[in-house]
XYZ file of N, CA and C in Angstrom:
867
model
N -3.486 -14.716 -34.707
C -4.811 -14.531 -34.118
C -5.650 -13.640 -35.025
N -6.864 -14.069 -35.334
C -7.734 -13.294 -36.217
C -8.233 -12.036 -35.512
N -8.750 -11.114 -36.314
C -9.281 -9.869 -35.756
C -10.435 -10.150 -34.798
N -11.257 -11.146 -35.147
C -12.389 -11.487 -34.279
C -11.902 -12.039 -32.944
N -10.912 -12.918 -32.991
C -10.372 -13.492 -31.753
C -9.747 -12.405 -30.885
N -9.013 -11.484 -31.513
C -8.420 -10.372 -30.760
C -9.507 -9.513 -30.113
N -10.625 -9.376 -30.791
C -11.726 -8.581 -30.247
C -12.301 -9.235 -28.992
N -12.458 -10.563 -29.032
C -12.974 -11.267 -27.865
C -12.009 -11.132 -26.680
N -10.720 -11.240 -26.955
C -9.725 -11.071 -25.892
C -9.794 -9.651 -25.328
N -9.955 -8.667 -26.199
C -10.047 -7.276 -25.748
C -11.261 -7.050 -24.860
N -12.366 -7.718 -25.167
C -13.570 -7.584 -24.346
C -13.324 -8.028 -22.905
N -12.412 -8.975 -22.711
C -12.152 -9.513 -21.374
C -11.317 -8.566 -20.516
N -10.722 -7.522 -21.130
C -9.892 -6.530 -20.407
C -8.837 -7.228 -19.560
N -7.964 -7.984 -20.202
C -7.003 -8.817 -19.471
C -5.983 -7.997 -18.693
N -5.732 -6.754 -19.100
C -4.802 -5.924 -18.317
C -5.363 -5.638 -16.931
N -6.671 -5.486 -16.836
C -7.305 -5.321 -15.527
C -7.259 -6.626 -14.756
N -7.472 -7.734 -15.457
C -7.484 -9.050 -14.814
C -6.133 -9.367 -14.194
N -5.040 -8.929 -14.839
C -3.703 -9.191 -14.311
C -3.573 -8.695 -12.878
N -4.091 -7.510 -12.614
C -3.996 -6.944 -11.268
C -4.791 -7.776 -10.268
N -5.953 -8.288 -10.692
C -6.745 -9.118 -9.798
C -5.998 -10.398 -9.446
N -5.313 -10.962 -10.431
C -4.622 -12.222 -10.196
C -3.388 -12.047 -9.317
N -2.839 -10.822 -9.272
C -1.710 -10.541 -8.393
C -2.084 -10.813 -6.937
N -3.343 -10.613 -6.603
C -3.782 -10.827 -5.223
C -4.207 -12.273 -4.953
N -4.500 -13.028 -5.994
C -5.046 -14.372 -5.805
C -4.009 -15.359 -5.298
N -2.851 -15.416 -5.954
C -1.834 -16.402 -5.585
C -1.307 -16.169 -4.165
N -0.956 -14.926 -3.757
C -0.544 -14.726 -2.368
C -1.618 -15.151 -1.362
N -2.891 -14.895 -1.693
C -3.968 -15.341 -0.800
C -3.971 -16.860 -0.688
N -3.736 -17.554 -1.791
C -3.671 -19.015 -1.776
C -2.491 -19.496 -0.935
N -1.365 -18.821 -1.062
C -0.168 -19.206 -0.315
C -0.350 -18.984 1.186
N -0.988 -17.867 1.536
C -1.235 -17.599 2.954
C -2.213 -18.613 3.528
N -3.215 -18.988 2.747
C -4.184 -19.989 3.198
C -3.521 -21.343 3.409
N -2.570 -21.704 2.543
C -1.853 -22.973 2.648
C -0.727 -22.906 3.658
N -0.301 -21.662 3.991
C 0.902 -21.453 4.810
C 2.097 -22.097 4.107
N 2.169 -21.895 2.824
C 3.209 -22.473 1.992
C 2.772 -22.401 0.545
N 3.354 -23.236 -0.283
C 3.034 -23.216 -1.710
C 1.996 -24.281 -2.045
N 0.827 -23.883 -2.541
C -0.154 -24.867 -3.015
C 0.396 -25.596 -4.239
N -0.264 -26.641 -4.654
C 0.180 -27.361 -5.843
C 0.086 -26.454 -7.064
N 1.029 -26.630 -7.972
C 1.030 -25.811 -9.179
C -0.225 -26.056 -10.008
N -0.744 -27.285 -9.952
C -1.979 -27.606 -10.667
C -3.131 -26.769 -10.127
N -3.257 -26.677 -8.804
C -4.341 -25.910 -8.198
C -4.199 -24.429 -8.543
N -2.970 -23.917 -8.488
C -2.751 -22.513 -8.835
C -3.139 -22.255 -10.280
N -2.705 -23.148 -11.182
C -2.980 -22.952 -12.610
C -4.480 -22.966 -12.903
N -5.178 -23.938 -12.352
C -6.621 -24.032 -12.605
C -7.340 -22.822 -12.019
N -6.943 -22.413 -10.813
C -7.580 -21.265 -10.173
C -7.357 -19.991 -10.985
N -6.147 -19.819 -11.516
C -5.861 -18.617 -12.299
C -6.615 -18.623 -13.627
N -6.670 -19.782 -14.282
C -7.402 -19.860 -15.556
C -8.892 -19.613 -15.326
N -9.455 -20.303 -14.333
C -10.881 -20.137 -14.054
C -11.180 -18.719 -13.575
N -10.274 -18.151 -12.773
C -10.462 -16.779 -12.312
C -10.388 -15.776 -13.446
N -9.499 -16.027 -14.399
C -9.405 -15.161 -15.572
C -10.689 -15.209 -16.381
N -11.246 -16.402 -16.543
C -12.503 -16.534 -17.278
C -13.647 -15.829 -16.557
N -13.673 -15.940 -15.212
C -14.726 -15.269 -14.445
C -14.643 -13.758 -14.600
N -13.428 -13.214 -14.427
C -13.254 -11.769 -14.578
C -13.519 -11.342 -16.016
N -13.077 -12.159 -16.975
C -13.329 -11.847 -18.377
C -14.799 -11.854 -18.717
N -15.537 -12.770 -18.104
C -16.986 -12.814 -18.301
C -17.635 -11.520 -17.811
N -17.284 -11.110 -16.589
C -17.857 -9.886 -16.031
C -17.489 -8.672 -16.877
N -16.229 -8.596 -17.310
C -15.790 -7.453 -18.111
C -16.473 -7.417 -19.472
N -16.674 -8.592 -20.069
C -17.329 -8.656 -21.376
C -18.781 -8.191 -21.283
N -19.488 -8.664 -20.269
C -20.886 -8.247 -20.103
C -20.958 -6.758 -19.772
N -19.969 -6.269 -19.027
C -19.877 -4.840 -18.748
C -19.741 -4.041 -20.048
N -18.904 -4.536 -20.965
C -18.754 -3.870 -22.262
C -20.068 -3.892 -23.047
N -20.797 -4.987 -22.927
C -22.096 -5.094 -23.610
C -23.073 -4.044 -23.070
N -23.147 -3.934 -21.746
C -24.084 -2.992 -21.129
C -23.676 -1.549 -21.406
N -22.372 -1.271 -21.366
C -21.881 0.107 -21.455
C -21.495 0.532 -22.868
N -21.923 -0.217 -23.879
C -21.501 0.112 -25.238
C -21.979 1.491 -25.677
N -23.053 1.988 -25.083
C -23.539 3.314 -25.460
C -22.645 4.418 -24.930
N -22.154 4.264 -23.712
C -21.289 5.314 -23.161
C -19.838 5.133 -23.589
N -19.444 3.919 -23.953
C -18.069 3.696 -24.396
C -17.754 4.476 -25.664
N -18.770 4.712 -26.501
C -18.518 5.456 -27.736
C -18.405 6.958 -27.489
N -18.777 7.394 -26.280
C -18.685 8.815 -25.933
C -17.340 9.136 -25.292
N -16.804 8.181 -24.538
C -15.581 8.418 -23.776
C -14.346 8.144 -24.632
N -13.405 9.090 -24.589
C -12.214 8.979 -25.412
C -11.400 7.729 -25.150
N -11.265 7.330 -23.884
C -10.394 6.195 -23.567
C -11.046 4.846 -23.863
N -12.322 4.838 -24.220
C -13.001 3.565 -24.492
C -13.502 3.448 -25.928
N -13.208 4.425 -26.761
C -13.741 4.426 -28.123
C -13.154 3.342 -29.019
N -12.084 2.723 -28.592
C -11.453 1.679 -29.405
C -11.895 0.277 -28.986
N -12.832 0.182 -28.059
C -13.298 -1.133 -27.630
C -14.068 -1.824 -28.768
N -14.051 -3.154 -28.799
C -14.609 -3.906 -29.932
C -16.057 -3.580 -30.271
N -16.905 -3.380 -29.280
C -18.305 -3.107 -29.576
C -18.504 -1.722 -30.177
N -17.648 -0.789 -29.799
C -17.730 0.546 -30.378
C -17.275 0.509 -31.835
N -16.256 -0.272 -32.104
C -15.708 -0.368 -33.462
C -16.451 -1.404 -34.307
N -17.446 -2.080 -33.690
C -18.264 -3.080 -34.394
C -17.446 -4.264 -34.895
N -16.369 -4.584 -34.168
C -15.589 -5.776 -34.512
C -16.365 -7.034 -34.171
N -17.171 -6.946 -33.106
C -18.110 -8.007 -32.756
C -19.475 -7.364 -32.558
N -20.524 -8.140 -32.690
C -21.871 -7.611 -32.482
C -22.219 -7.681 -30.998
N -23.192 -6.892 -30.553
C -23.611 -6.982 -29.158
C -24.052 -8.387 -28.761
N -24.783 -9.071 -29.638
C -25.229 -10.429 -29.322
C -24.041 -11.369 -29.154
N -23.054 -11.259 -30.040
C -21.860 -12.091 -29.930
C -21.132 -11.832 -28.618
N -21.032 -10.569 -28.233
C -20.354 -10.231 -26.991
C -21.095 -10.795 -25.785
N -22.408 -10.655 -25.769
C -23.192 -11.152 -24.642
C -23.083 -12.672 -24.529
N -23.196 -13.365 -25.641
C -23.080 -14.828 -25.633
C -21.692 -15.240 -25.149
N -20.656 -14.547 -25.635
C -19.287 -14.859 -25.216
C -19.122 -14.649 -23.717
N -19.677 -13.555 -23.193
C -19.574 -13.293 -21.766
C -20.259 -14.367 -20.936
N -21.432 -14.798 -21.362
C -22.165 -15.838 -20.632
C -21.420 -17.168 -20.694
N -20.899 -17.521 -21.871
C -20.201 -18.797 -22.023
C -18.909 -18.845 -21.216
N -18.171 -17.733 -21.162
C -16.949 -17.727 -20.356
C -17.283 -17.845 -18.873
N -18.399 -17.258 -18.461
C -18.836 -17.408 -17.071
C -19.190 -18.847 -16.750
N -19.877 -19.527 -17.662
C -20.219 -20.940 -17.474
C -18.953 -21.780 -17.416
N -18.000 -21.501 -18.313
C -16.740 -22.250 -18.326
C -15.984 -22.071 -17.013
N -15.980 -20.848 -16.494
C -15.326 -20.586 -15.212
C -15.974 -21.387 -14.089
N -17.295 -21.379 -14.059
C -18.024 -22.108 -13.020
C -17.696 -23.596 -13.057
N -17.687 -24.180 -14.251
C -17.414 -25.613 -14.379
C -15.975 -25.949 -14.007
N -15.041 -25.104 -14.409
C -13.646 -25.351 -14.038
C -13.458 -25.309 -12.531
N -14.003 -24.268 -11.900
C -13.901 -24.174 -10.445
C -14.608 -25.351 -9.765
N -15.837 -25.604 -10.176
C -16.632 -26.617 -9.496
C -16.101 -28.017 -9.662
N -15.654 -28.381 -10.862
C -15.227 -29.752 -11.139
C -13.761 -30.008 -10.815
N -12.925 -28.976 -10.918
C -11.489 -29.185 -10.731
C -10.927 -28.557 -9.456
N -11.675 -27.639 -8.845
C -11.209 -27.011 -7.592
C -12.183 -27.368 -6.476
N -13.233 -26.597 -6.317
C -14.324 -26.937 -5.391
C -15.498 -26.014 -5.674
N -16.669 -26.414 -5.216
C -17.879 -25.644 -5.522
C -17.991 -24.333 -4.739
N -17.455 -24.245 -3.499
C -17.473 -22.923 -2.849
C -16.751 -21.856 -3.675
N -15.628 -22.222 -4.295
C -14.914 -21.263 -5.148
C -15.744 -20.912 -6.377
N -16.440 -21.905 -6.917
C -17.300 -21.651 -8.082
C -18.403 -20.669 -7.719
N -19.007 -20.845 -6.562
C -20.082 -19.948 -6.132
C -19.559 -18.532 -5.897
N -18.359 -18.424 -5.325
C -17.767 -17.102 -5.119
C -17.482 -16.416 -6.454
N -16.996 -17.177 -7.427
C -16.733 -16.609 -8.756
C -18.028 -16.131 -9.399
N -19.069 -16.931 -9.278
C -20.368 -16.518 -9.810
C -20.877 -15.276 -9.086
N -20.654 -15.226 -7.789
C -21.062 -14.055 -7.016
C -20.332 -12.798 -7.469
N -19.045 -12.947 -7.795
C -18.263 -11.797 -8.267
C -18.799 -11.293 -9.602
N -19.105 -12.221 -10.510
C -19.658 -11.827 -11.813
C -20.992 -11.111 -11.621
N -21.873 -11.708 -10.829
C -23.199 -11.135 -10.611
C -23.105 -9.763 -9.952
N -22.201 -9.625 -8.987
C -22.056 -8.351 -8.280
C -21.576 -7.267 -9.245
N -20.587 -7.598 -10.077
C -20.037 -6.608 -10.999
C -21.065 -6.186 -12.047
N -21.807 -7.160 -12.538
C -22.768 -6.861 -13.608
C -24.026 -6.181 -13.059
N -24.639 -6.789 -12.056
C -25.950 -6.320 -11.615
C -25.876 -5.201 -10.579
N -24.933 -5.298 -9.639
C -24.848 -4.270 -8.600
C -24.107 -3.037 -9.122
N -22.895 -3.264 -9.683
C -22.100 -2.115 -10.121
C -22.567 -1.569 -11.474
N -22.490 -2.401 -12.526
C -22.735 -1.889 -13.884
C -24.176 -1.444 -14.082
N -25.127 -2.283 -13.718
C -26.536 -1.960 -13.942
C -27.150 -1.139 -12.810
N -26.688 -1.362 -11.575
C -27.346 -0.724 -10.448
C -26.766 0.603 -10.018
N -25.435 0.710 -9.941
C -24.824 1.864 -9.296
C -24.094 2.822 -10.229
N -23.474 2.307 -11.251
C -22.522 3.106 -12.029
C -23.103 4.410 -12.543
N -24.330 4.375 -13.037
C -24.921 5.572 -13.644
C -25.815 6.349 -12.685
N -25.849 5.906 -11.425
C -26.814 6.506 -10.500
C -26.197 7.231 -9.301
N -25.021 6.844 -8.858
C -24.506 7.395 -7.612
C -22.989 7.535 -7.642
N -22.456 8.583 -7.029
C -20.997 8.728 -6.936
C -20.359 7.699 -6.007
N -21.186 6.961 -5.282
C -20.666 5.868 -4.449
C -20.488 4.590 -5.257
N -20.633 4.693 -6.586
C -20.595 3.502 -7.437
C -19.345 2.667 -7.228
N -18.186 3.299 -7.241
C -16.948 2.531 -7.174
C -16.654 2.065 -5.745
N -17.196 2.769 -4.744
C -16.977 2.353 -3.353
C -17.674 1.019 -3.092
N -18.945 0.951 -3.470
C -19.708 -0.279 -3.257
C -19.405 -1.305 -4.354
N -19.485 -0.845 -5.603
C -19.283 -1.760 -6.725
C -17.884 -2.316 -6.806
N -16.920 -1.577 -6.247
C -15.541 -2.049 -6.271
C -15.335 -3.337 -5.510
N -16.309 -3.725 -4.700
C -16.196 -4.983 -3.953
C -16.041 -6.175 -4.893
N -16.551 -6.042 -6.120
C -16.425 -7.144 -7.078
C -14.964 -7.482 -7.336
N -14.109 -6.468 -7.357
C -12.695 -6.696 -7.594
C -11.953 -7.268 -6.407
N -12.634 -7.382 -5.277
C -12.018 -7.939 -4.072
C -12.242 -9.445 -3.948
N -13.141 -9.988 -4.763
C -13.477 -11.404 -4.677
C -12.310 -12.350 -4.967
N -11.333 -11.993 -5.823
C -10.252 -12.938 -6.104
C -9.517 -13.452 -4.868
N -9.361 -12.608 -3.837
C -8.673 -13.107 -2.636
C -9.531 -14.144 -1.914
N -10.842 -13.934 -1.918
C -11.739 -14.915 -1.306
C -11.747 -16.206 -2.108
N -11.749 -16.071 -3.424
C -11.745 -17.245 -4.294
C -10.446 -18.033 -4.106
N -9.316 -17.316 -4.061
C -8.039 -17.984 -3.861
C -7.975 -18.716 -2.535
N -8.471 -18.068 -1.485
C -8.478 -18.696 -0.159
C -9.372 -19.929 -0.169
N -10.553 -19.789 -0.737
C -11.504 -20.898 -0.780
C -10.992 -22.052 -1.639
N -10.235 -21.728 -2.703
C -9.693 -22.780 -3.563
C -8.767 -23.706 -2.782
N -8.095 -23.169 -1.784
C -7.153 -23.956 -0.982
C -7.842 -24.657 0.179
N -8.748 -23.939 0.854
C -9.316 -24.458 2.103
C -10.753 -24.953 1.980
N -11.457 -24.523 0.926
C -12.862 -24.877 0.785
C -13.773 -24.057 1.667
N -13.199 -23.072 2.365
C -13.983 -22.226 3.263
C -13.328 -20.851 3.332
N -13.798 -19.980 4.226
C -13.212 -18.663 4.423
C -12.827 -18.492 5.888
N -12.078 -17.440 6.165
C -11.651 -17.154 7.534
C -11.535 -15.646 7.695
N -11.236 -15.218 8.924
C -11.071 -13.783 9.163
C -9.871 -13.228 8.400
N -8.855 -14.038 8.196
C -7.709 -13.587 7.399
C -8.149 -13.265 5.982
N -8.997 -14.125 5.417
C -9.513 -13.882 4.066
C -10.353 -12.608 4.027
N -11.132 -12.395 5.064
C -11.966 -11.190 5.132
C -11.091 -9.933 5.163
N -9.987 -9.989 5.902
C -9.089 -8.833 5.960
C -8.399 -8.585 4.622
N -8.024 -9.652 3.921
C -7.463 -9.487 2.583
C -8.474 -8.801 1.665
N -9.720 -9.234 1.764
C -10.807 -8.607 1.013
C -10.895 -7.118 1.364
N -10.820 -6.809 2.660
C -10.964 -5.422 3.114
C -9.811 -4.549 2.622
N -8.606 -5.102 2.565
C -7.466 -4.324 2.066
C -7.735 -3.863 0.636
N -8.150 -4.795 -0.213
C -8.423 -4.442 -1.615
C -9.638 -3.523 -1.715
N -10.621 -3.733 -0.845
C -11.835 -2.909 -0.847
C -11.498 -1.442 -0.563
N -10.662 -1.193 0.457
C -10.309 0.184 0.800
C -9.264 0.759 -0.147
N -8.533 -0.104 -0.845
C -7.561 0.342 -1.844
C -8.261 0.844 -3.108
N -9.407 0.273 -3.449
C -10.056 0.550 -4.724
C -10.449 2.019 -4.912
N -11.097 2.692 -3.945
C -11.473 4.098 -4.188
C -10.292 5.022 -4.482
N -9.201 5.020 -3.690
C -8.081 5.887 -4.067
C -7.527 5.558 -5.446
N -7.427 4.278 -5.748
C -6.916 3.831 -7.045
C -7.797 4.347 -8.184
N -9.093 4.137 -8.073
C -9.984 4.478 -9.185
C -10.294 5.963 -9.238
N -10.428 6.614 -8.089
C -10.702 8.052 -8.114
C -9.542 8.824 -8.732
N -8.315 8.351 -8.532
C -7.171 9.003 -9.172
C -7.308 8.922 -10.692
N -7.704 7.742 -11.186
C -7.929 7.590 -12.626
C -9.083 8.476 -13.093
N -10.154 8.515 -12.311
C -11.332 9.302 -12.686
C -11.035 10.803 -12.682
N -10.101 11.239 -11.845
C -9.702 12.651 -11.875
C -9.064 12.986 -13.217
N -8.250 12.075 -13.723
C -7.596 12.295 -15.019
C -8.622 12.332 -16.143
N -9.612 11.441 -16.085
C -10.602 11.330 -17.165
C -11.952 11.905 -16.752
N -11.916 12.936 -15.928
C -13.146 13.555 -15.432
C -14.058 13.994 -16.568
N -13.505 14.637 -17.591
C -14.320 15.152 -18.689
C -14.992 14.013 -19.454
N -14.299 12.885 -19.596
C -14.881 11.714 -20.250
C -16.126 11.247 -19.512
N -15.992 11.085 -18.188
C -17.123 10.608 -17.387
C -18.260 11.624 -17.388
N -17.917 12.894 -17.354
C -18.950 13.930 -17.378
C -19.714 13.891 -18.703
N -19.010 13.731 -19.815
C -19.649 13.678 -21.127
C -20.584 12.476 -21.248
N -20.211 11.375 -20.569
C -21.028 10.165 -20.631
C -22.145 10.163 -19.591
N -22.174 11.178 -18.731
C -23.212 11.255 -17.708
C -23.010 10.287 -16.562
N -21.755 9.899 -16.314
C -21.449 8.971 -15.219
C -21.050 9.791 -13.998
N -21.772 9.665 -12.883
C -21.500 10.520 -11.723
C -20.344 10.038 -10.850
N -19.186 9.780 -11.465
C -18.014 9.457 -10.665
C -17.728 10.631 -9.724
N -17.153 10.352 -8.579
C -16.961 11.392 -7.570
C -16.267 12.639 -8.122
N -15.194 12.516 -8.925
C -14.560 13.732 -9.448
C -15.459 14.557 -10.358
N -16.542 13.974 -10.867
C -17.478 14.714 -11.715
C -18.416 15.563 -10.870
N -18.847 15.028 -9.732
C -19.887 15.693 -8.940
C -19.345 16.421 -7.717
N -18.066 16.249 -7.413
C -17.492 16.891 -6.227
C -16.228 17.652 -6.619
N -15.827 18.589 -5.775
C -14.618 19.370 -6.044
C -13.386 18.492 -5.925
N -12.307 18.928 -6.552
C -11.051 18.181 -6.476
C -10.564 18.078 -5.031
N -10.815 19.110 -4.240
C -10.390 19.065 -2.842
C -11.158 17.991 -2.077
N -12.461 17.878 -2.328
C -13.254 16.831 -1.680
C -12.766 15.452 -2.088
N -12.485 15.268 -3.367
C -12.019 13.969 -3.867
C -10.697 13.587 -3.211
N -9.763 14.522 -3.171
C -8.447 14.189 -2.614
C -8.511 13.953 -1.110
N -9.406 14.667 -0.406
C -9.569 14.389 1.028
C -10.082 12.968 1.250
N -11.002 12.528 0.397
C -11.521 11.170 0.532
C -10.458 10.138 0.159
N -9.675 10.446 -0.843
C -8.551 9.564 -1.178
C -7.646 9.398 0.028
N -7.348 10.497 0.694
C -6.489 10.448 1.879
C -7.126 9.625 2.992
N -8.421 9.828 3.227
C -9.097 9.078 4.278
C -9.093 7.586 4.024
N -9.412 7.192 2.802
C -9.396 5.770 2.465
C -7.986 5.195 2.531
N -6.989 6.016 2.232
C -5.604 5.542 2.296
C -5.231 5.168 3.725
N -5.629 5.992 4.672
C -5.352 5.680 6.081
C -6.054 4.389 6.509
N -7.308 4.241 6.122
C -8.051 3.039 6.496
C -7.433 1.803 5.839
N -7.027 1.939 4.589
C -6.390 0.827 3.872
C -5.120 0.372 4.585
N -4.275 1.305 4.951
C -3.018 0.951 5.617
C -3.298 0.337 6.989
N -4.256 0.890 7.717
C -4.614 0.323 9.020
C -5.107 -1.113 8.870
N -5.885 -1.362 7.840
C -6.393 -2.714 7.595
C -5.257 -3.665 7.246
N -4.293 -3.185 6.462
C -3.148 -4.030 6.115
C -2.349 -4.416 7.355
N -2.279 -3.524 8.329
C -1.554 -3.824 9.572
C -2.361 -4.754 10.474
N -3.687 -4.678 10.391
C -4.533 -5.566 11.195
C -4.351 -7.026 10.797
N -3.835 -7.257 9.585
C -3.610 -8.633 9.137
C -2.519 -9.318 9.959
N -1.598 -8.547 10.530
C -0.452 -9.127 11.244
C -0.881 -10.021 12.404
N -1.684 -9.534 13.365
C -2.068 -10.420 14.473
C -3.084 -11.490 14.089
N -3.886 -11.231 13.075
C -4.937 -12.182 12.697
C -4.366 -13.350 11.907
N -3.512 -13.047 10.929
C -2.957 -14.090 10.059
C -1.555 -14.517 10.472
N -1.029 -13.885 11.543
C 0.319 -14.217 12.045
C 1.345 -14.101 10.911
N 1.342 -12.954 10.242
C 2.190 -12.779 9.071
C 3.653 -12.502 9.407
N 3.953 -12.135 10.653
C 5.350 -12.011 11.043
C 5.981 -10.667 10.739
N 7.265 -10.507 11.129
C 7.933 -9.201 11.058
C 8.215 -8.717 9.639
N 8.524 -9.614 8.708
C 8.831 -9.176 7.344
C 7.637 -8.461 6.727
N 6.479 -9.070 6.818
C 5.283 -8.432 6.267
C 5.003 -7.126 6.988
N 5.168 -7.104 8.303
C 4.904 -5.888 9.071
C 5.775 -4.737 8.582
N 7.064 -5.000 8.366
C 7.982 -3.954 7.908
C 7.573 -3.460 6.523
N 7.274 -4.392 5.618
C 6.880 -3.999 4.261
C 5.574 -3.213 4.288
N 4.594 -3.692 5.062
C 3.306 -3.005 5.139
C 3.471 -1.583 5.674
N 4.349 -1.408 6.670
C 4.598 -0.075 7.212
C 5.274 0.822 6.190
N 6.301 0.290 5.517
C 7.060 1.108 4.564
C 6.198 1.551 3.383
N 5.514 0.588 2.759
C 4.707 0.969 1.587
C 3.476 1.760 2.011
N 3.002 1.518 3.242
C 1.872 2.280 3.746
C 2.220 3.743 3.958
N 3.368 3.993 4.581
C 3.829 5.374 4.776
C 4.070 6.041 3.429
N 4.644 5.296 2.503
C 4.893 5.802 1.149
C 3.592 6.235 0.475
N 2.573 5.393 0.573
C 1.300 5.702 -0.070
C 0.616 6.891 0.603
N 0.568 6.890 1.916
C -0.091 7.986 2.633
C 0.624 9.306 2.371
N 1.954 9.267 2.285
C 2.710 10.486 1.989
C 2.296 11.065 0.643
N 2.145 10.196 -0.379
C 1.725 10.669 -1.692
C 0.281 11.163 -1.662
N -0.572 10.513 -0.845
C -1.957 10.968 -0.721
C -2.005 12.371 -0.107
N -1.132 12.634 0.869
C -1.055 13.991 1.439
C -0.576 14.992 0.385
N 0.363 14.556 -0.442
C 0.886 15.458 -1.475
C -0.194 15.867 -2.471
N -1.037 14.909 -2.857
C -2.065 15.242 -3.846
C -3.084 16.212 -3.249
N -3.354 16.084 -1.944
C -4.232 17.047 -1.263
C -3.605 18.434 -1.289
N -2.301 18.502 -0.960
C -1.625 19.804 -0.932
C -1.559 20.431 -2.322
N -1.330 19.625 -3.345
C -1.264 20.172 -4.704
C -2.595 20.799 -5.104
N -3.684 20.127 -4.781
C -5.003 20.652 -5.127
C -5.278 21.944 -4.365
N -4.961 21.977 -3.083
C -5.193 23.182 -2.286
C -4.369 24.358 -2.788
N -3.181 24.059 -3.351
C -2.323 25.116 -3.865
C -2.687 25.510 -5.291
N -3.668 24.819 -5.876
C -4.074 25.122 -7.239
C -3.146 24.553 -8.293
N -2.317 23.579 -7.906
C -1.378 22.965 -8.843
C -1.987 21.723 -9.479
N -1.283 21.195 -10.477
C -1.679 19.931 -11.085
C -1.612 18.830 -10.019
N -2.712 18.117 -9.759
C -2.686 17.105 -8.695
C -1.820 15.890 -9.026
N -1.466 15.723 -10.292
C -0.682 14.559 -10.738
C -1.372 13.268 -10.299
N -2.651 13.189 -10.625
C -3.474 12.065 -10.181
C -2.984 10.734 -10.717
N -2.488 10.705 -11.961
C -2.053 9.441 -12.535
C -0.814 8.898 -11.838
N -0.048 9.783 -11.217
C 1.097 9.296 -10.433
C 0.601 8.446 -9.272
N -0.443 8.914 -8.588
C -1.020 8.137 -7.497
C -1.663 6.856 -8.022
N -2.297 6.939 -9.187
C -2.920 5.758 -9.787
C -1.886 4.657 -10.023
N -0.798 4.990 -10.686
C 0.236 3.987 -10.960
C 0.916 3.536 -9.673
N 1.084 4.453 -8.754
C 1.695 4.125 -7.473
C 0.837 3.131 -6.697
N -0.474 3.262 -6.817
C -1.364 2.358 -6.095
C -1.213 0.919 -6.579
N -0.937 0.747 -7.871
C -0.710 -0.596 -8.408
C 0.572 -1.185 -7.824
N 1.607 -0.376 -7.769
C 2.867 -0.826 -7.176
C 2.684 -1.172 -5.704
N 1.927 -0.333 -4.998
C 1.664 -0.583 -3.575
C 1.023 -1.951 -3.368
N -0.039 -2.219 -4.093
C -0.755 -3.486 -3.899
C 0.125 -4.673 -4.278
N 0.901 -4.523 -5.341
C 1.787 -5.600 -5.766
C 2.829 -5.909 -4.702
N 3.461 -4.876 -4.156
C 4.481 -5.080 -3.129
C 3.889 -5.670 -1.858
N 2.714 -5.192 -1.470
C 2.084 -5.689 -0.251
C 1.769 -7.175 -0.370
N 1.180 -7.575 -1.496
C 0.818 -8.980 -1.659
C 2.033 -9.852 -1.957
N 3.087 -9.272 -2.522
C 4.337 -10.013 -2.664
C 4.903 -10.336 -1.287
N 4.784 -9.395 -0.358
C 5.242 -9.634 1.018
C 4.425 -10.745 1.675
N 3.134 -10.771 1.383
C 2.277 -11.842 1.911
C 2.751 -13.190 1.379
N 3.078 -13.241 0.083
C 3.540 -14.487 -0.518
C 4.851 -14.963 0.100
N 5.800 -14.040 0.258
C 7.080 -14.410 0.845
C 6.918 -14.872 2.281
N 6.050 -14.179 3.018
C 5.779 -14.551 4.405
C 5.265 -15.966 4.502
N 4.428 -16.383 3.563
C 3.856 -17.728 3.594
C 4.912 -18.804 3.352
N 6.019 -18.420 2.756
C 7.057 -19.399 2.419
C 8.138 -19.541 3.475
N 8.189 -18.592 4.417
C 9.276 -18.631 5.406
C 8.759 -18.968 6.798
């Protein structure tokens, strides 16, 4: 792979996309109440990857000025001038068009519209509208990362349901604890770039209290899926176990901050990824039994 090709792949932030796709297939399985065709899964994942890659690429284009200030983003292609801003913008638009056509022609048009909505929300609402203006940026803007469950559900059924809405809500309430933990670690980066992430503008105690509050709501929402989607006892047990595990760690981070200790925010960040993976794995298994 050439340096230019690697740069385009890097713009898509595929490591972030992997987490989004973890939620898509279980949502498809729950919608089908079994295993959808492998062809449908493959097309949905490819088109979904292109949609997320499009949004991430345009995000890199818009944020190229602050990416050169933040330590963790200084190696991105636009900062290193591996690709030009115009090349990045064109690539982002073309991948979005490709995603739309794949969804519309090979899956269905409702899924294509949802994918377009996710791209537009991430670019215009989060990146351009909220990110540099309000500490609520990730709370509202994080909704863009919840669209994959809706897209997966729609790919199977051509419509949405209350079960799909609850899946969306689980990821929506999961996003602030997940991202605020990361932002606590890179607080100085965001402050230097002038991004008002909550850990920049609020005390660590305030941030951890909000993490705890969202954790409770997230777990409650995951349990609400049981009667609505009829997920059964296996999912209920897993949701309870991983929910208690997550809330326990959220309480610990609050106590560490109050005691003046290292909050170990990245531990919660990595733990949140494991939590979401296990929860949606339980959803997938439930759909098969």
